[in-house]
XYZ file of N, CA, C and O in Angstrom:
608
model
N 129.179 124.339 91.152
C 128.783 125.071 92.332
C 127.523 125.893 92.076
O 126.707 126.047 92.952
N 127.383 126.403 90.846
C 126.201 127.196 90.521
C 124.924 126.372 90.641
O 123.909 126.867 91.093
N 124.975 125.088 90.243
C 123.787 124.240 90.315
C 123.374 124.043 91.764
O 122.201 124.126 92.094
N 124.328 123.816 92.670
C 124.007 123.635 94.086
C 123.345 124.887 94.647
O 122.407 124.796 95.427
N 123.827 126.049 94.253
C 123.234 127.300 94.721
C 121.804 127.433 94.212
O 120.907 127.833 94.961
N 121.562 127.075 92.957
C 120.209 127.154 92.402
C 119.268 126.176 93.092
O 118.111 126.476 93.337
N 119.780 124.974 93.408
C 118.954 123.993 94.114
C 118.560 124.555 95.478
O 117.401 124.466 95.881
N 119.507 125.160 96.176
C 119.220 125.749 97.478
C 118.178 126.854 97.355
O 117.234 126.927 98.138
N 118.318 127.694 96.346
C 117.350 128.768 96.121
C 115.965 128.177 95.845
O 114.961 128.642 96.390
N 115.895 127.150 95.010
C 114.613 126.518 94.706
C 113.973 125.911 95.949
O 112.758 126.028 96.152
N 114.774 125.266 96.796
C 114.247 124.674 98.026
C 113.697 125.765 98.942
O 112.596 125.641 99.483
N 114.427 126.851 99.094
C 113.984 127.953 99.955
C 112.702 128.567 99.401
O 111.747 128.803 100.145
N 112.656 128.824 98.100
C 111.453 129.398 97.495
C 110.257 128.467 97.632
O 109.144 128.913 97.894
N 110.482 127.169 97.478
C 109.390 126.214 97.645
C 108.871 126.243 99.083
O 107.668 126.219 99.310
N 109.773 126.307 100.042
C 109.372 126.345 101.452
C 108.572 127.606 101.759
O 107.561 127.557 102.457
N 109.007 128.732 101.231
C 108.283 129.986 101.441
C 106.911 129.908 100.795
O 105.907 130.291 101.387
N 106.872 129.379 99.576
C 105.600 129.233 98.877
C 104.663 128.319 99.645
O 103.476 128.596 99.782
N 105.199 127.214 100.165
C 104.400 126.279 100.945
C 103.840 126.960 102.185
O 102.660 126.855 102.484
N 104.668 127.688 102.884
C 104.222 128.377 104.097
C 103.154 129.414 103.780
O 102.156 129.530 104.488
N 103.355 130.156 102.712
C 102.378 131.183 102.344
C 101.056 130.593 101.895
O 99.994 131.050 102.295
N 101.107 129.565 101.056
C 99.874 129.042 100.490
C 99.108 128.129 101.429
O 97.893 128.118 101.424
N 99.814 127.359 102.250
C 99.139 126.382 103.083
C 98.811 126.931 104.466
O 97.728 126.730 104.982
N 99.741 127.656 105.067
C 99.570 128.051 106.455
C 99.309 129.529 106.661
O 98.910 129.938 107.732
N 99.580 130.336 105.664
C 99.407 131.776 105.813
C 100.540 132.346 106.646
O 100.847 131.844 107.712
N 101.177 133.351 106.157
C 102.321 133.899 106.853
C 102.109 135.389 107.073
O 101.624 136.083 106.201
N 102.448 135.851 108.241
C 102.360 137.277 108.541
C 103.566 137.981 107.947
O 104.640 137.408 107.873
N 103.409 139.251 107.560
C 104.561 139.986 107.047
C 105.657 140.094 108.098
O 106.819 140.003 107.787
N 105.301 140.290 109.354
C 106.269 140.362 110.451
C 105.700 139.550 111.601
O 104.513 139.591 111.873
N 106.538 138.804 112.282
C 106.077 138.130 113.480
C 105.883 136.645 113.334
O 105.515 135.970 114.279
N 106.149 136.075 112.192
C 106.121 134.633 112.060
C 104.795 134.059 111.618
O 103.912 134.745 111.151
N 104.677 132.788 111.827
C 103.531 132.022 111.366
C 102.589 131.819 112.540
O 103.000 131.621 113.660
N 101.309 131.873 112.268
C 100.323 131.652 113.323
C 99.659 130.297 113.129
O 99.455 129.840 112.008
N 99.313 129.665 114.253
C 98.575 128.413 114.221
C 97.138 128.667 113.804
O 96.685 129.801 113.708
N 96.410 127.577 113.605
C 95.007 127.658 113.224
C 94.218 128.443 114.267
O 93.325 129.210 113.949
N 94.576 128.266 115.557
C 93.862 128.964 116.625
C 94.303 130.413 116.798
O 93.802 131.123 117.649
N 95.255 130.870 115.984
C 95.706 132.255 116.026
C 96.930 132.485 116.902
O 97.505 133.558 116.886
N 97.358 131.468 117.647
C 98.529 131.640 118.502
C 99.799 131.592 117.666
O 99.844 130.969 116.615
N 100.846 132.276 118.154
C 102.115 132.278 117.424
C 102.793 130.926 117.536
O 102.658 130.232 118.527
N 103.525 130.589 116.505
C 104.249 129.329 116.473
C 105.737 129.625 116.352
O 106.124 130.687 115.891
N 106.566 128.666 116.701
C 108.009 128.855 116.617
C 108.459 128.814 115.165
O 107.757 128.320 114.292
N 109.660 129.289 114.904
C 110.203 129.324 113.549
C 110.402 127.925 112.993
O 110.355 127.708 111.796
N 110.607 126.929 113.854
C 110.953 125.576 113.418
C 109.876 124.853 112.646
O 110.117 123.799 112.097
N 108.692 125.356 112.599
C 107.665 124.665 111.841
C 106.308 125.258 112.137
O 106.177 126.190 112.915
N 105.313 124.716 111.512
C 103.955 125.177 111.737
C 103.117 123.999 112.145
O 103.392 122.872 111.757
N 102.118 124.247 112.939
C 101.230 123.159 113.326
C 100.209 122.950 112.234
O 99.635 123.889 111.711
N 99.983 121.700 111.921
C 98.956 121.353 110.963
C 97.606 121.431 111.661
O 97.529 121.642 112.861
N 96.532 121.281 110.931
C 95.194 121.375 111.497
C 95.021 120.382 112.641
O 94.387 120.668 113.632
N 95.639 119.204 112.527
C 95.506 118.195 113.577
C 96.476 118.419 114.735
O 96.527 117.624 115.660
N 97.267 119.486 114.685
C 98.182 119.808 115.771
C 99.582 119.252 115.588
O 100.476 119.565 116.359
N 99.805 118.425 114.563
C 101.132 117.877 114.346
C 102.048 118.939 113.761
O 101.598 119.875 113.117
N 103.345 118.806 113.993
C 104.316 119.766 113.469
C 104.655 119.440 112.030
O 104.809 118.288 111.662
N 104.762 120.445 111.204
C 105.172 120.324 109.815
C 106.232 121.382 109.579
O 105.969 122.551 109.753
N 107.427 120.994 109.187
C 108.452 121.989 108.920
C 108.923 121.844 107.486
O 108.713 120.824 106.851
N 109.560 122.868 106.993
C 110.072 122.857 105.637
C 111.034 121.685 105.485
O 111.907 121.478 106.313
N 110.867 120.910 104.458
C 111.697 119.731 104.268
C 111.064 118.478 104.833
O 111.535 117.383 104.600
N 109.973 118.631 105.569
C 109.280 117.479 106.119
C 108.389 116.835 105.071
O 108.119 117.405 104.023
N 107.935 115.643 105.363
C 107.046 114.922 104.450
C 105.623 115.412 104.688
O 105.160 115.446 105.817
N 104.960 115.828 103.607
C 103.588 116.323 103.715
C 102.660 115.508 102.825
O 103.074 114.977 101.790
N 101.406 115.391 103.242
C 100.407 114.672 102.444
C 100.042 115.480 101.208
O 99.961 116.703 101.259
N 99.832 114.779 100.118
C 99.293 115.383 98.906
C 97.779 115.317 99.070
O 97.233 114.269 99.413
N 97.095 116.440 98.855
C 95.648 116.449 99.085
C 94.919 115.505 98.137
O 95.460 115.037 97.139
N 93.681 115.213 98.479
C 92.874 114.219 97.752
C 92.766 114.538 96.262
O 92.863 113.657 95.418
N 92.578 115.822 95.927
C 92.448 116.224 94.520
C 93.752 115.950 93.768
O 93.743 115.384 92.675
N 94.878 116.370 94.337
C 96.163 116.210 93.658
C 96.655 114.770 93.661
O 97.465 114.387 92.822
N 96.178 113.970 94.623
C 96.535 112.552 94.658
C 96.100 111.875 93.361
O 96.753 110.965 92.876
N 95.014 112.337 92.791
C 94.490 111.761 91.558
C 94.948 112.509 90.312
O 94.441 112.259 89.221
N 95.910 113.411 90.466
C 96.404 114.175 89.313
C 97.171 113.259 88.365
O 97.657 112.185 88.744
N 97.274 113.686 87.141
C 97.997 112.928 86.122
C 99.456 112.731 86.536
O 100.029 111.652 86.331
N 100.056 113.759 87.149
C 101.462 113.666 87.571
C 101.670 112.529 88.568
O 102.575 111.700 88.411
N 100.833 112.461 89.600
C 100.973 111.422 90.627
C 100.658 110.043 90.034
O 101.359 109.064 90.299
N 99.619 109.966 89.216
C 99.272 108.696 88.575
C 100.428 108.196 87.696
O 100.763 107.013 87.723
N 101.041 109.112 86.932
C 102.163 108.730 86.072
C 103.377 108.290 86.883
O 104.090 107.364 86.490
N 103.625 108.954 88.020
C 104.736 108.536 88.877
C 104.492 107.138 89.444
O 105.414 106.319 89.524
N 103.261 106.853 89.829
C 102.928 105.524 90.357
C 103.089 104.459 89.269
O 103.634 103.379 89.518
N 102.631 104.773 88.063
C 102.799 103.833 86.942
C 104.291 103.609 86.651
O 104.726 102.483 86.386
N 105.074 104.705 86.694
C 106.518 104.613 86.500
C 107.131 103.667 87.533
O 107.974 102.824 87.199
N 106.702 103.797 88.797
C 107.239 102.953 89.866
C 106.944 101.474 89.601
O 107.825 100.617 89.743
N 105.715 101.174 89.203
C 105.349 99.782 88.905
C 106.154 99.266 87.712
O 106.694 98.148 87.749
N 106.279 100.069 86.667
C 107.045 99.659 85.480
C 108.511 99.404 85.817
O 109.096 98.405 85.379
N 109.104 100.306 86.608
C 110.507 100.137 87.001
C 110.690 98.891 87.862
O 111.646 98.145 87.692
N 109.765 98.676 88.794
C 109.825 97.480 89.626
C 109.726 96.220 88.756
O 110.486 95.264 88.957
N 108.805 96.223 87.805
C 108.650 95.070 86.919
C 109.932 94.782 86.148
O 110.324 93.620 85.992
N 110.596 95.842 85.666
C 111.856 95.657 84.928
C 112.946 95.081 85.823
O 113.644 94.147 85.445
N 113.091 95.667 87.008
C 114.173 95.263 87.914
C 113.955 93.872 88.514
O 114.913 93.146 88.752
N 112.709 93.525 88.779
C 112.409 92.256 89.443
C 111.844 91.193 88.497
O 111.480 90.111 88.948
N 111.758 91.530 87.208
C 111.198 90.629 86.211
C 109.829 90.114 86.657
O 109.544 88.919 86.626
N 108.991 91.048 87.096
C 107.646 90.687 87.554
C 106.600 91.275 86.614
O 106.931 92.001 85.679
N 105.340 90.969 86.883
C 104.250 91.398 86.004
C 103.139 92.099 86.776
O 101.950 91.830 86.555
N 103.501 93.000 87.682
C 102.481 93.747 88.414
C 101.712 94.633 87.439
O 102.293 95.184 86.504
N 100.400 94.775 87.686
C 99.568 95.678 86.898
C 99.055 96.779 87.818
O 98.410 96.502 88.823
N 99.332 98.017 87.456
C 98.929 99.174 88.256
C 97.411 99.311 88.273
O 96.762 99.235 87.231
N 96.837 99.526 89.480
C 95.395 99.733 89.616
C 95.048 101.164 89.999
O 94.080 101.710 89.488
N 95.806 101.760 90.924
C 95.489 103.121 91.340
C 96.321 103.573 92.530
O 96.987 102.771 93.189
N 96.248 104.871 92.803
C 96.962 105.476 93.929
C 96.026 105.523 95.134
O 94.884 105.960 95.024
N 96.515 105.085 96.273
C 95.740 105.114 97.506
C 96.097 106.323 98.367
O 95.237 106.921 99.003
N 97.384 106.684 98.385
C 97.861 107.800 99.198
C 99.148 108.317 98.579
O 99.919 107.553 98.011
N 99.364 109.629 98.694
C 100.599 110.214 98.179
C 101.094 111.270 99.152
O 100.310 112.036 99.710
N 102.412 111.283 99.365
C 103.065 112.292 100.193
C 104.288 112.782 99.423
O 104.770 112.103 98.521
N 104.772 113.958 99.796
C 105.962 114.480 99.129
C 106.859 115.195 100.125
O 106.408 115.630 101.182
N 108.129 115.308 99.759
C 109.134 115.963 100.592
C 110.073 116.740 99.690
O 110.492 116.235 98.642
N 110.404 117.958 100.102
C 111.371 118.749 99.358
C 112.759 118.255 99.720
O 113.141 118.227 100.886
N 113.502 117.825 98.713
C 114.897 117.422 98.852
C 115.627 118.188 97.753
O 115.225 119.298 97.449
N 116.650 117.635 97.168
C 117.233 118.240 95.969
C 116.300 117.836 94.832
O 116.563 116.929 94.071
N 115.141 118.461 94.807
C 114.026 118.086 93.945
C 112.869 117.720 94.856
O 112.700 118.307 95.924
N 112.094 116.728 94.475
C 110.999 116.246 95.308
C 111.097 114.735 95.465
O 111.411 114.026 94.504
N 110.852 114.265 96.681
C 110.762 112.836 96.939
C 109.287 112.541 97.150
O 108.627 113.176 97.975
N 108.759 111.622 96.368
C 107.357 111.224 96.484
C 107.277 109.862 97.174
O 108.056 108.951 96.855
N 106.346 109.750 98.103
C 106.060 108.503 98.799
C 104.628 108.139 98.412
O 103.682 108.785 98.856
N 104.479 107.135 97.570
C 103.169 106.801 97.020
C 102.766 105.392 97.460
O 103.519 104.436 97.270
N 101.585 105.301 98.061
C 100.993 104.006 98.376
C 100.031 103.700 97.241
O 99.157 104.510 96.934
N 100.232 102.551 96.614
C 99.444 102.222 95.433
C 98.919 100.798 95.519
O 99.365 100.003 96.347
N 97.962 100.529 94.644
C 97.419 99.184 94.538
C 97.793 98.633 93.173
O 97.689 99.329 92.158
N 98.250 97.373 93.170
C 98.600 96.705 91.920
C 98.157 95.252 92.007
O 98.060 94.683 93.096
N 97.895 94.678 90.847
C 97.475 93.285 90.769
C 98.671 92.418 90.418
O 99.424 92.719 89.495
N 98.832 91.341 91.200
C 99.922 90.393 90.978
C 99.300 89.002 90.813
O 98.843 88.410 91.788
N 99.235 88.541 89.576
C 98.652 87.230 89.309
C 97.189 87.140 89.702
O 96.747 86.131 90.245
N 96.436 88.207 89.474
C 95.012 88.226 89.780
C 94.692 88.649 91.213
O 93.530 88.821 91.559
N 95.704 88.834 92.054
C 95.485 89.223 93.447
C 95.907 90.676 93.649
O 97.022 91.067 93.293
N 94.984 91.489 94.230
C 95.297 92.889 94.486
C 96.135 93.008 95.754
O 95.821 92.396 96.776
N 97.211 93.795 95.666
C 98.096 94.045 96.803
C 98.405 95.528 96.894
O 98.315 96.255 95.894
N 98.806 95.963 98.091
C 99.229 97.344 98.309
C 100.752 97.386 98.354
O 101.394 96.500 98.921
N 101.294 98.472 97.770
C 102.737 98.664 97.723
C 103.066 100.110 98.070
O 102.245 101.004 97.862
N 104.283 100.318 98.570
C 104.800 101.666 98.806
C 105.962 101.904 97.858
O 106.866 101.068 97.758
N 105.914 103.029 97.171
C 106.986 103.402 96.245
C 107.570 104.739 96.682
O 106.838 105.640 97.098
N 108.875 104.845 96.583
C 109.583 106.093 96.896
C 110.276 106.516 95.606
O 111.133 105.794 95.091
N 109.881 107.687 95.071
C 110.382 108.152 93.773
C 111.012 109.531 93.940
O 110.380 110.443 94.468
N 112.237 109.684 93.452
C 112.967 110.945 93.523
C 112.852 111.631 92.165
O 113.161 111.036 91.137
N 112.397 112.896 92.163
C 112.187 113.646 90.930
C 112.955 114.965 90.985
O 112.852 115.707 91.967
N 113.729 115.227 89.933
C 114.361 116.537 89.727
C 113.888 117.007 88.352
O 114.486 116.672 87.332
N 112.794 117.755 88.340
C 112.139 118.138 87.090
C 113.060 118.947 86.173
O 113.020 118.782 84.958
N 113.872 119.832 86.753
C 114.730 120.691 85.934
C 115.819 119.909 85.218
O 116.411 120.387 84.270
N 116.088 118.666 85.642
C 117.067 117.807 84.981
C 116.387 116.681 84.196
O 117.053 115.800 83.675
N 115.040 116.683 84.168
C 114.276 115.604 83.551
C 114.703 114.256 84.136
O 114.956 113.296 83.423
N 114.796 114.208 85.466
C 115.304 113.049 86.199
C 114.222 112.488 87.104
O 113.539 113.231 87.814
N 114.044 111.188 87.073
C 113.223 110.511 88.076
C 113.808 109.119 88.281
O 114.279 108.478 87.334
N 113.764 108.697 89.549
C 114.385 107.424 89.902
C 113.576 106.739 90.990
O 113.204 107.366 91.984
N 113.328 105.461 90.816
C 112.664 104.671 91.834
C 113.688 104.320 92.905
O 114.673 103.643 92.625
N 113.460 104.807 94.120
C 114.376 104.563 95.225
C 114.024 103.280 95.975
O 114.918 102.535 96.364
N 112.738 103.062 96.195
C 112.266 101.878 96.911
C 110.918 101.449 96.350
O 110.147 102.279 95.880
N 110.657 100.158 96.457
C 109.346 99.622 96.091
C 109.153 98.373 96.933
O 109.929 97.427 96.827
N 108.129 98.389 97.776
C 107.940 97.245 98.674
C 106.461 97.056 98.994
O 105.689 98.015 98.970
N 106.090 95.814 99.309
C 104.703 95.559 99.714
C 104.417 96.268 101.042
O 105.290 96.365 101.893
N 103.212 96.748 101.224
C 102.822 97.390 102.476
C 102.659 96.311 103.537
O 102.045 95.275 103.295
N 103.246 96.571 104.703
C 103.107 95.652 105.823
C 104.110 94.529 105.833
O 104.143 93.739 106.755
N 104.961 94.431 104.823
C 105.963 93.374 104.785
C 107.327 94.002 105.038
O 108.023 94.398 104.119
N 107.711 94.081 106.310
C 108.974 94.735 106.689
C 110.193 93.952 106.216
O 111.264 94.490 106.075
N 110.039 92.645 105.990
C 111.190 91.835 105.622
C 111.428 91.777 104.114
O 112.412 91.232 103.669
N 110.510 92.358 103.350
C 110.660 92.309 101.881
C 111.846 93.163 101.460
O 112.090 94.229 102.004
N 112.576 92.705 100.496
C 113.703 93.477 99.971
C 113.179 94.549 99.058
O 112.392 94.285 98.162
N 113.624 95.780 99.268
C 113.215 96.900 98.416
C 114.098 96.933 97.191
O 115.290 96.678 97.273
N 113.524 97.232 96.047
C 114.326 97.405 94.845
C 114.828 98.824 94.793
O 114.158 99.747 95.216
N 116.050 98.992 94.340
C 116.612 100.347 94.279
C 117.065 100.708 92.907
O 116.972 99.990 92.001
């Protein structure tokens, strides 16, 4: 039970940190939109006007998309897929990365890999619980192929 309580505390602290660092939070009165208008408690508007709430999937910025952590997670996804599917994909790079606060972090990474000399795009979903030294490939599928079976 203590671990569940700590996970909840970590999720709440991450959400507060996200709100403070990304959107700016007033000491009293809630969060304000980019235009200065008040927003509801349920979330904050992003610069493009879309709603973003704690626990939602957010884009990893361009600088962090190329971080060693994201690159290593993408390589991990390709390696795990190769093991599970007995394939020989070669990792080329990260195209897009998003993350979501869950019991840890869920990463949604769009990557490019070479399969038999042909470059293809893939989507990988990786669950990370850093405090447990845990990471798991949840899904791995070609981009645009809805009928492809995802590896779990």
